[in-house]
Tab-separated table of N, CA and C in Angstrom:
chain	number	residue	atom	x	y	z
A	9	UNK	N	4.075	-24.265	1.396
A	9	UNK	CA	4.681	-24.236	1.752
A	9	UNK	C	5.879	-24.721	2.150
A	10	UNK	N	7.038	-24.242	2.636
A	10	UNK	CA	7.861	-25.970	2.779
A	10	UNK	C	7.821	-25.983	4.288
A	11	UNK	N	7.969	-26.982	4.513
A	11	UNK	CA	8.104	-26.978	6.054
A	11	UNK	C	8.629	-25.816	6.997
A	12	UNK	N	8.043	-25.897	7.603
A	12	UNK	CA	9.265	-24.671	8.847
A	12	UNK	C	9.232	-24.587	10.005
A	13	UNK	N	10.597	-23.875	9.486
A	13	UNK	CA	12.542	-25.063	10.765
A	13	UNK	C	12.161	-24.220	11.849
A	14	UNK	N	13.122	-24.640	13.022
A	14	UNK	CA	13.089	-24.037	14.114
A	14	UNK	C	13.102	-22.636	14.615
A	15	UNK	N	11.598	-22.749	15.333
A	15	UNK	CA	10.751	-21.243	15.911
A	15	UNK	C	11.940	-20.654	16.647
A	16	UNK	N	13.253	-20.667	17.469
A	16	UNK	CA	13.725	-20.644	17.503
A	16	UNK	C	13.762	-18.844	17.616
A	17	UNK	N	14.190	-18.790	16.275
A	17	UNK	CA	14.526	-17.250	15.405
A	17	UNK	C	13.223	-16.180	14.860
A	18	UNK	N	13.155	-16.860	14.921
A	18	UNK	CA	11.417	-16.072	14.424
A	18	UNK	C	11.089	-15.239	15.070
A	19	UNK	N	10.902	-14.051	14.203
A	19	UNK	CA	10.600	-12.369	15.041
A	19	UNK	C	9.454	-12.600	14.783
A	20	UNK	N	8.275	-12.340	16.242
A	20	UNK	CA	6.955	-11.879	16.297
A	20	UNK	C	6.338	-11.059	15.612
A	21	UNK	N	5.486	-11.610	15.336
A	21	UNK	CA	4.828	-11.037	14.024
A	21	UNK	C	4.186	-10.226	14.034
A	22	UNK	N	3.451	-10.717	15.543
A	22	UNK	CA	2.725	-9.403	16.418
A	22	UNK	C	3.280	-7.855	16.793
A	23	UNK	N	4.907	-8.224	16.931
A	23	UNK	CA	5.411	-6.716	17.258
A	23	UNK	C	5.748	-5.896	15.631
A	24	UNK	N	5.315	-6.907	14.202
A	24	UNK	CA	5.837	-6.104	13.013
A	24	UNK	C	4.699	-6.518	12.447
A	25	UNK	N	3.641	-5.378	12.476
A	25	UNK	CA	2.347	-4.897	11.765
A	25	UNK	C	2.448	-3.650	10.836
A	26	UNK	N	4.078	-3.313	10.068
A	26	UNK	CA	4.676	-2.357	9.815
A	26	UNK	C	4.251	-2.059	7.950
A	27	UNK	N	4.205	-3.420	7.858
A	27	UNK	CA	4.410	-4.301	6.049
A	27	UNK	C	3.430	-4.337	5.752
A	28	UNK	N	2.248	-4.326	4.076
A	28	UNK	CA	2.040	-4.814	4.301
A	28	UNK	C	1.657	-5.263	2.615
A	29	UNK	N	1.733	-6.189	2.640
A	29	UNK	CA	2.114	-7.517	1.018
A	29	UNK	C	0.385	-6.974	-0.031
A	30	UNK	N	0.362	-6.763	-0.768
A	30	UNK	CA	-0.968	-6.880	-1.595
A	30	UNK	C	-1.594	-8.308	-1.806
A	31	UNK	N	-2.344	-8.508	-2.391
A	31	UNK	CA	-2.911	-10.042	-2.312
A	31	UNK	C	-2.335	-10.302	-3.986
A	32	UNK	N	-2.045	-9.708	-4.637
A	32	UNK	CA	-0.937	-9.618	-6.251
A	32	UNK	C	0.328	-10.376	-6.160
A	33	UNK	N	0.696	-9.280	-4.283
A	33	UNK	CA	2.113	-9.894	-4.458
A	33	UNK	C	2.205	-11.224	-4.173
A	34	UNK	N	1.594	-11.183	-2.586
A	34	UNK	CA	1.901	-12.453	-2.167
A	34	UNK	C	1.149	-13.944	-3.007
A	35	UNK	N	0.548	-13.616	-4.444
A	35	UNK	CA	0.218	-14.640	-5.196
A	35	UNK	C	1.697	-15.065	-5.942
A	36	UNK	N	2.096	-14.076	-7.100
A	36	UNK	CA	3.319	-13.857	-7.542
A	36	UNK	C	4.695	-14.302	-6.216
A	37	UNK	N	4.919	-14.059	-5.536
A	37	UNK	CA	5.809	-14.447	-4.094
A	37	UNK	C	6.121	-15.547	-4.329
A	38	UNK	N	4.726	-16.046	-3.822
A	38	UNK	CA	4.084	-17.699	-3.154
A	38	UNK	C	4.450	-18.300	-5.047
A	39	UNK	N	3.974	-17.848	-6.148
A	39	UNK	CA	4.900	-18.447	-7.633
A	39	UNK	C	6.171	-18.781	-8.077
A	40	UNK	N	7.140	-17.252	-7.179
A	40	UNK	CA	7.862	-17.631	-7.636
A	40	UNK	C	9.789	-18.423	-6.084
A	41	UNK	N	8.832	-18.671	-5.158
A	41	UNK	CA	9.056	-19.182	-4.242
A	41	UNK	C	9.431	-20.855	-4.974
A	42	UNK	N	7.721	-21.146	-4.964
A	42	UNK	CA	7.430	-22.843	-5.432
A	42	UNK	C	7.963	-23.441	-6.539
A	43	UNK	N	8.867	-21.844	-7.084
A	43	UNK	CA	9.446	-22.606	-8.751
A	43	UNK	C	10.815	-23.394	-8.632
A	44	UNK	N	11.470	-23.515	-7.139
A	44	UNK	CA	12.327	-24.047	-6.936
A	44	UNK	C	11.725	-24.534	-5.544
A	45	UNK	N	12.529	-26.036	-5.092
A	45	UNK	CA	12.065	-26.854	-3.987
A	45	UNK	C	12.545	-26.617	-2.543
A	46	UNK	N	14.071	-25.318	-3.764
A	46	UNK	CA	14.983	-25.140	-2.417
A	46	UNK	C	14.653	-23.886	-1.352
A	47	UNK	N	14.223	-22.724	-2.478
A	47	UNK	CA	13.011	-21.519	-2.018
A	47	UNK	C	12.950	-21.646	-1.291
A	48	UNK	N	13.108	-20.981	-0.051
A	48	UNK	CA	12.468	-21.100	1.567
A	48	UNK	C	11.684	-20.167	1.905
A	49	UNK	N	12.465	-18.764	1.503
A	49	UNK	CA	11.029	-17.743	1.337
A	49	UNK	C	11.728	-16.347	0.898
A	50	UNK	N	11.973	-15.205	1.040
A	50	UNK	CA	12.490	-13.467	0.075
A	50	UNK	C	13.469	-13.541	2.181
A	51	UNK	N	14.047	-11.694	0.830
A	51	UNK	CA	14.802	-11.630	2.121
A	51	UNK	C	14.325	-10.270	1.316
A	52	UNK	N	14.079	-8.978	1.754
A	52	UNK	CA	14.227	-7.453	1.984
A	52	UNK	C	15.399	-7.033	2.480
A	53	UNK	N	15.668	-5.774	1.000
A	53	UNK	CA	17.320	-5.666	1.307
A	53	UNK	C	16.829	-3.919	1.181
A	54	UNK	N	17.304	-2.929	1.417
A	54	UNK	CA	17.549	-1.972	1.065
A	54	UNK	C	18.836	-1.888	0.528
A	55	UNK	N	19.349	-0.287	-0.186
A	55	UNK	CA	20.325	-1.446	-1.177
A	55	UNK	C	20.723	0.525	-1.828
A	56	UNK	N	22.461	0.783	-0.525
A	56	UNK	CA	22.109	2.163	-1.439
A	56	UNK	C	22.294	2.290	-2.920
A	57	UNK	N	21.469	3.006	-3.693
A	57	UNK	CA	22.070	2.815	-5.866
A	57	UNK	C	21.441	4.733	-5.532
A	58	UNK	N	21.652	4.572	-7.156
A	58	UNK	CA	20.790	5.651	-7.340
A	58	UNK	C	21.178	7.146	-7.562
A	59	UNK	N	20.503	8.015	-7.321
A	59	UNK	CA	20.860	9.409	-7.867
A	59	UNK	C	20.228	9.917	-6.273
A	60	UNK	N	19.008	9.132	-5.166
A	60	UNK	CA	18.169	9.969	-4.313
A	60	UNK	C	19.138	9.082	-3.173
A	61	UNK	N	19.081	7.958	-3.650
A	61	UNK	CA	20.242	6.749	-2.034
A	61	UNK	C	20.122	5.474	-2.188
A	62	UNK	N	19.161	5.740	-2.503
A	62	UNK	CA	18.094	3.673	-1.521
A	62	UNK	C	17.281	2.801	-2.983
A	63	UNK	N	17.236	1.848	-3.170
A	63	UNK	CA	16.531	0.923	-3.528
A	63	UNK	C	15.866	0.229	-2.593
A	64	UNK	N	15.101	-1.065	-2.680
A	64	UNK	CA	14.839	-1.902	-2.118
A	64	UNK	C	14.781	-2.929	-3.278
A	65	UNK	N	15.331	-4.507	-2.787
A	65	UNK	CA	15.499	-5.275	-3.826
A	65	UNK	C	14.556	-6.539	-2.442
A	66	UNK	N	14.347	-7.518	-2.993
A	66	UNK	CA	13.650	-8.760	-2.767
A	66	UNK	C	14.143	-9.272	-3.976
A	67	UNK	N	15.091	-10.862	-2.913
A	67	UNK	CA	15.375	-11.958	-3.396
A	67	UNK	C	14.925	-12.794	-2.850
A	68	UNK	N	15.243	-13.820	-2.916
A	68	UNK	CA	14.716	-15.480	-2.574
A	68	UNK	C	15.468	-16.007	-2.123
A	69	UNK	N	15.551	-16.499	-0.691
A	69	UNK	CA	15.986	-17.052	0.209
A	69	UNK	C	16.228	-18.296	0.154
A	70	UNK	N	16.878	-19.024	-1.031
A	70	UNK	CA	17.134	-21.189	-1.391
A	70	UNK	C	18.167	-21.824	-1.081
A	71	UNK	N	18.816	-21.710	0.787
A	71	UNK	CA	19.226	-21.471	1.413
A	71	UNK	C	19.248	-21.274	2.818
A	72	UNK	N	19.875	-21.906	4.062
A	72	UNK	CA	19.466	-21.924	4.830
A	72	UNK	C	18.998	-20.423	6.381
A	73	UNK	N	18.480	-20.079	6.653
A	73	UNK	CA	18.000	-19.005	6.695
A	73	UNK	C	18.341	-18.796	8.312
A	74	UNK	N	19.415	-17.152	8.257
A	74	UNK	CA	20.520	-17.541	8.478
A	74	UNK	C	19.528	-16.661	10.196
A	75	UNK	N	20.252	-16.965	11.031
A	75	UNK	CA	20.106	-17.129	12.481
A	75	UNK	C	21.034	-16.411	13.160
A	76	UNK	N	21.559	-14.955	12.379
A	76	UNK	CA	21.923	-13.423	12.521
A	76	UNK	C	20.745	-12.965	13.779
A	77	UNK	N	22.099	-12.274	14.956
A	77	UNK	CA	21.222	-11.720	15.761
A	77	UNK	C	21.074	-10.680	15.089
A	78	UNK	N	20.983	-9.817	13.858
A	78	UNK	CA	21.116	-8.602	13.258
A	78	UNK	C	20.628	-8.902	12.325
A	79	UNK	N	19.329	-9.872	12.334
A	79	UNK	CA	18.569	-10.634	11.610
A	79	UNK	C	16.896	-10.593	11.471
A	80	UNK	N	15.504	-10.596	10.647
A	80	UNK	CA	14.394	-10.140	11.680
A	80	UNK	C	14.031	-11.413	10.612
A	81	UNK	N	13.352	-12.296	10.819
A	81	UNK	CA	12.833	-13.500	10.569
A	81	UNK	C	11.390	-13.892	11.086
A	82	UNK	N	9.620	-13.809	9.520
A	82	UNK	CA	9.037	-13.520	10.439
A	82	UNK	C	8.188	-13.992	9.433
A	83	UNK	N	6.890	-14.160	9.526
A	83	UNK	CA	6.228	-15.497	8.635
A	83	UNK	C	4.455	-13.587	8.006
A	84	UNK	N	4.533	-14.058	6.919
A	84	UNK	CA	3.392	-12.659	5.860
A	84	UNK	C	2.787	-13.616	5.178
A	85	UNK	N	1.423	-13.969	5.867
A	85	UNK	CA	0.451	-14.615	4.972
A	85	UNK	C	0.843	-15.954	4.230
A	86	UNK	N	2.031	-17.165	5.683
A	86	UNK	CA	2.137	-18.585	4.975
A	86	UNK	C	3.274	-18.076	3.341
A	87	UNK	N	4.781	-16.794	4.188
A	87	UNK	CA	5.092	-15.920	3.479
A	87	UNK	C	6.875	-15.837	3.583
A	88	UNK	N	7.758	-16.414	4.145
A	88	UNK	CA	8.699	-16.839	5.032
A	88	UNK	C	9.231	-15.334	3.860
A	89	UNK	N	9.802	-14.110	5.277
A	89	UNK	CA	10.465	-13.616	4.922
A	89	UNK	C	11.825	-12.947	6.378
A	90	UNK	N	12.799	-12.357	5.636
A	90	UNK	CA	14.085	-12.143	6.102
A	90	UNK	C	14.055	-10.380	6.052
A	91	UNK	N	13.943	-9.894	7.102
A	91	UNK	CA	15.050	-8.542	7.068
A	91	UNK	C	15.434	-8.521	7.920
A	92	UNK	N	17.440	-7.538	7.285
A	92	UNK	CA	18.104	-7.240	8.236
A	92	UNK	C	17.769	-5.856	9.507
A	93	UNK	N	17.697	-5.645	10.602
A	93	UNK	CA	17.569	-4.755	11.755
A	93	UNK	C	17.827	-3.707	10.743
A	94	UNK	N	18.983	-3.460	10.613
A	94	UNK	CA	19.661	-1.915	9.638
A	94	UNK	C	18.691	-1.373	9.147
A	95	UNK	N	17.281	-2.055	8.323
A	95	UNK	CA	17.282	-1.880	7.138
A	95	UNK	C	15.460	-1.318	7.939
A	96	UNK	N	15.269	-1.730	9.853
A	96	UNK	CA	13.636	-2.108	9.148
A	96	UNK	C	12.879	-0.271	8.709
A	97	UNK	N	14.045	0.589	9.143
A	97	UNK	CA	13.559	1.672	9.115
A	97	UNK	C	13.261	2.664	7.492
A	98	UNK	N	13.647	1.846	7.207
A	98	UNK	CA	13.202	2.469	5.245
A	98	UNK	C	12.477	1.028	5.304
A	99	UNK	N	12.111	-0.083	5.449
A	99	UNK	CA	11.021	-0.715	4.952
A	99	UNK	C	9.066	-0.856	6.404
A	100	UNK	N	9.480	-0.110	7.376
A	100	UNK	CA	7.673	-0.078	8.428
A	100	UNK	C	7.321	0.531	7.399
A	101	UNK	N	6.015	0.378	7.139
A	101	UNK	CA	5.243	0.824	6.577
A	101	UNK	C	5.178	1.290	5.535
A	102	UNK	N	5.653	0.013	4.665
A	102	UNK	CA	5.871	0.263	3.200
A	102	UNK	C	4.429	-0.855	2.943
A	103	UNK	N	3.507	-1.161	1.309
A	103	UNK	CA	3.158	-2.007	1.416
A	103	UNK	C	3.858	-2.087	-0.132
A	104	UNK	N	4.159	-3.675	-0.281
A	104	UNK	CA	4.221	-4.518	-1.805
A	104	UNK	C	3.418	-5.013	-2.395
A	105	UNK	N	3.221	-4.226	-3.432
A	105	UNK	CA	2.405	-4.812	-4.509
A	105	UNK	C	3.660	-5.563	-6.070
A	106	UNK	N	1.927	-5.795	-6.852
A	106	UNK	CA	2.554	-6.632	-7.890
A	106	UNK	C	1.810	-5.739	-9.139
A	107	UNK	N	2.700	-5.088	-9.380
A	107	UNK	CA	1.544	-4.435	-10.813
A	107	UNK	C	1.705	-5.230	-12.125
A	108	UNK	N	1.013	-5.051	-12.892
A	108	UNK	CA	1.202	-4.958	-14.614
A	108	UNK	C	0.616	-4.059	-15.474
A	109	UNK	N	2.040	-3.409	-16.541
A	109	UNK	CA	1.439	-2.160	-17.119
A	109	UNK	C	1.909	-2.030	-18.563
A	110	UNK	N	0.448	-2.341	-19.065
A	110	UNK	CA	0.944	-3.757	-19.908
A	110	UNK	C	2.077	-4.955	-20.813
A	111	UNK	N	2.940	-4.371	-21.543
A	111	UNK	CA	3.760	-6.417	-21.408
A	111	UNK	C	4.418	-6.287	-19.900
A	112	UNK	N	4.912	-4.889	-18.855
A	112	UNK	CA	5.624	-5.340	-18.047
A	112	UNK	C	5.109	-5.497	-16.619
A	113	UNK	N	5.441	-6.528	-16.858
A	113	UNK	CA	4.737	-6.189	-15.195
A	113	UNK	C	5.690	-6.612	-13.441
A	114	UNK	N	5.891	-5.902	-12.976
A	114	UNK	CA	7.016	-5.509	-12.018
A	114	UNK	C	6.740	-5.407	-9.891
A	115	UNK	N	7.536	-6.231	-9.692
A	115	UNK	CA	6.899	-5.033	-8.047
A	115	UNK	C	7.361	-3.382	-7.252
A	116	UNK	N	6.384	-3.098	-7.009
A	116	UNK	CA	6.408	-2.479	-6.143
A	116	UNK	C	6.331	-2.331	-5.005
A	117	UNK	N	6.421	-0.686	-4.429
A	117	UNK	CA	7.091	-0.814	-2.905
A	117	UNK	C	6.983	1.037	-2.617
A	118	UNK	N	5.522	0.917	-1.392
A	118	UNK	CA	5.205	1.824	-1.542
A	118	UNK	C	6.288	2.348	-0.338
A	119	UNK	N	6.514	3.616	0.351
A	119	UNK	CA	6.407	3.498	1.638
A	119	UNK	C	6.123	5.437	1.383
A	120	UNK	N	4.594	5.967	2.492
A	120	UNK	CA	4.360	5.957	2.731
A	120	UNK	C	5.442	7.696	3.822
A	121	UNK	N	6.144	7.273	4.220
A	121	UNK	CA	7.903	8.399	4.722
A	121	UNK	C	8.818	9.261	3.822
A	122	UNK	N	8.626	8.515	1.760
A	122	UNK	CA	9.658	9.157	1.599
A	122	UNK	C	9.072	10.353	0.931
A	123	UNK	N	11.121	10.780	0.929
A	123	UNK	CA	11.276	12.450	1.129
A	123	UNK	C	11.341	12.821	-0.158
A	124	UNK	N	11.942	11.771	-1.713
A	124	UNK	CA	12.633	12.199	-2.590
A	124	UNK	C	12.734	10.546	-3.254
A	125	UNK	N	12.089	10.328	-4.780
A	125	UNK	CA	12.402	9.709	-5.631
A	125	UNK	C	13.256	10.245	-7.135
A	126	UNK	N	14.571	9.494	-7.207
A	126	UNK	CA	15.367	10.200	-8.268
A	126	UNK	C	14.285	10.224	-10.347
A	127	UNK	N	14.293	10.675	-10.830
A	127	UNK	CA	14.083	10.237	-12.100
A	127	UNK	C	13.277	9.551	-12.679
A	128	UNK	N	13.662	8.359	-12.472
A	128	UNK	CA	14.077	7.437	-13.054
A	128	UNK	C	13.049	6.022	-12.304
A	129	UNK	N	12.670	6.850	-11.159
A	129	UNK	CA	12.518	5.845	-9.962
A	129	UNK	C	12.330	4.456	-9.325
A	130	UNK	N	13.439	4.699	-9.683
A	130	UNK	CA	14.315	3.468	-9.161
A	130	UNK	C	15.702	3.620	-7.979
A	131	UNK	N	14.945	4.835	-7.158
A	131	UNK	CA	15.971	5.793	-5.473
A	131	UNK	C	15.101	6.222	-4.902
A	132	UNK	N	15.393	6.315	-4.411
A	132	UNK	CA	14.468	6.624	-2.861
A	132	UNK	C	15.497	7.292	-1.792
A	133	UNK	N	14.920	8.973	-0.680
A	133	UNK	CA	15.371	8.452	0.056
A	133	UNK	C	14.411	8.902	1.272
A	134	UNK	N	14.564	8.936	1.857
A	134	UNK	CA	14.168	9.215	3.697
A	134	UNK	C	14.084	10.343	3.883
């Protein structure tokens, strides 16, 4: 993992116990982060999308970590994670997994609070 930056903006992980990342997902995320020396971690985002309303997005952070008040930043098993505070209600309780189905490899987000998935499985509502 890259050298840790200032601790002043890091979210207290002991208060954020609601995200779980499986060993397969941790391995793949760390692989993706380490493909470029500029990558710092990941950003979890909830975007409006699809017929059900929202979808999960995971992006690599390859620039300075945002220290804005509306973001939280914390480490989960050596993975730097940034989340916008507005997305926390959609991310609490999720499990992120990395699965292979035949030749397809994909990150899956499992949320016990989901009320509805769209037919294609790309969007959800809570």
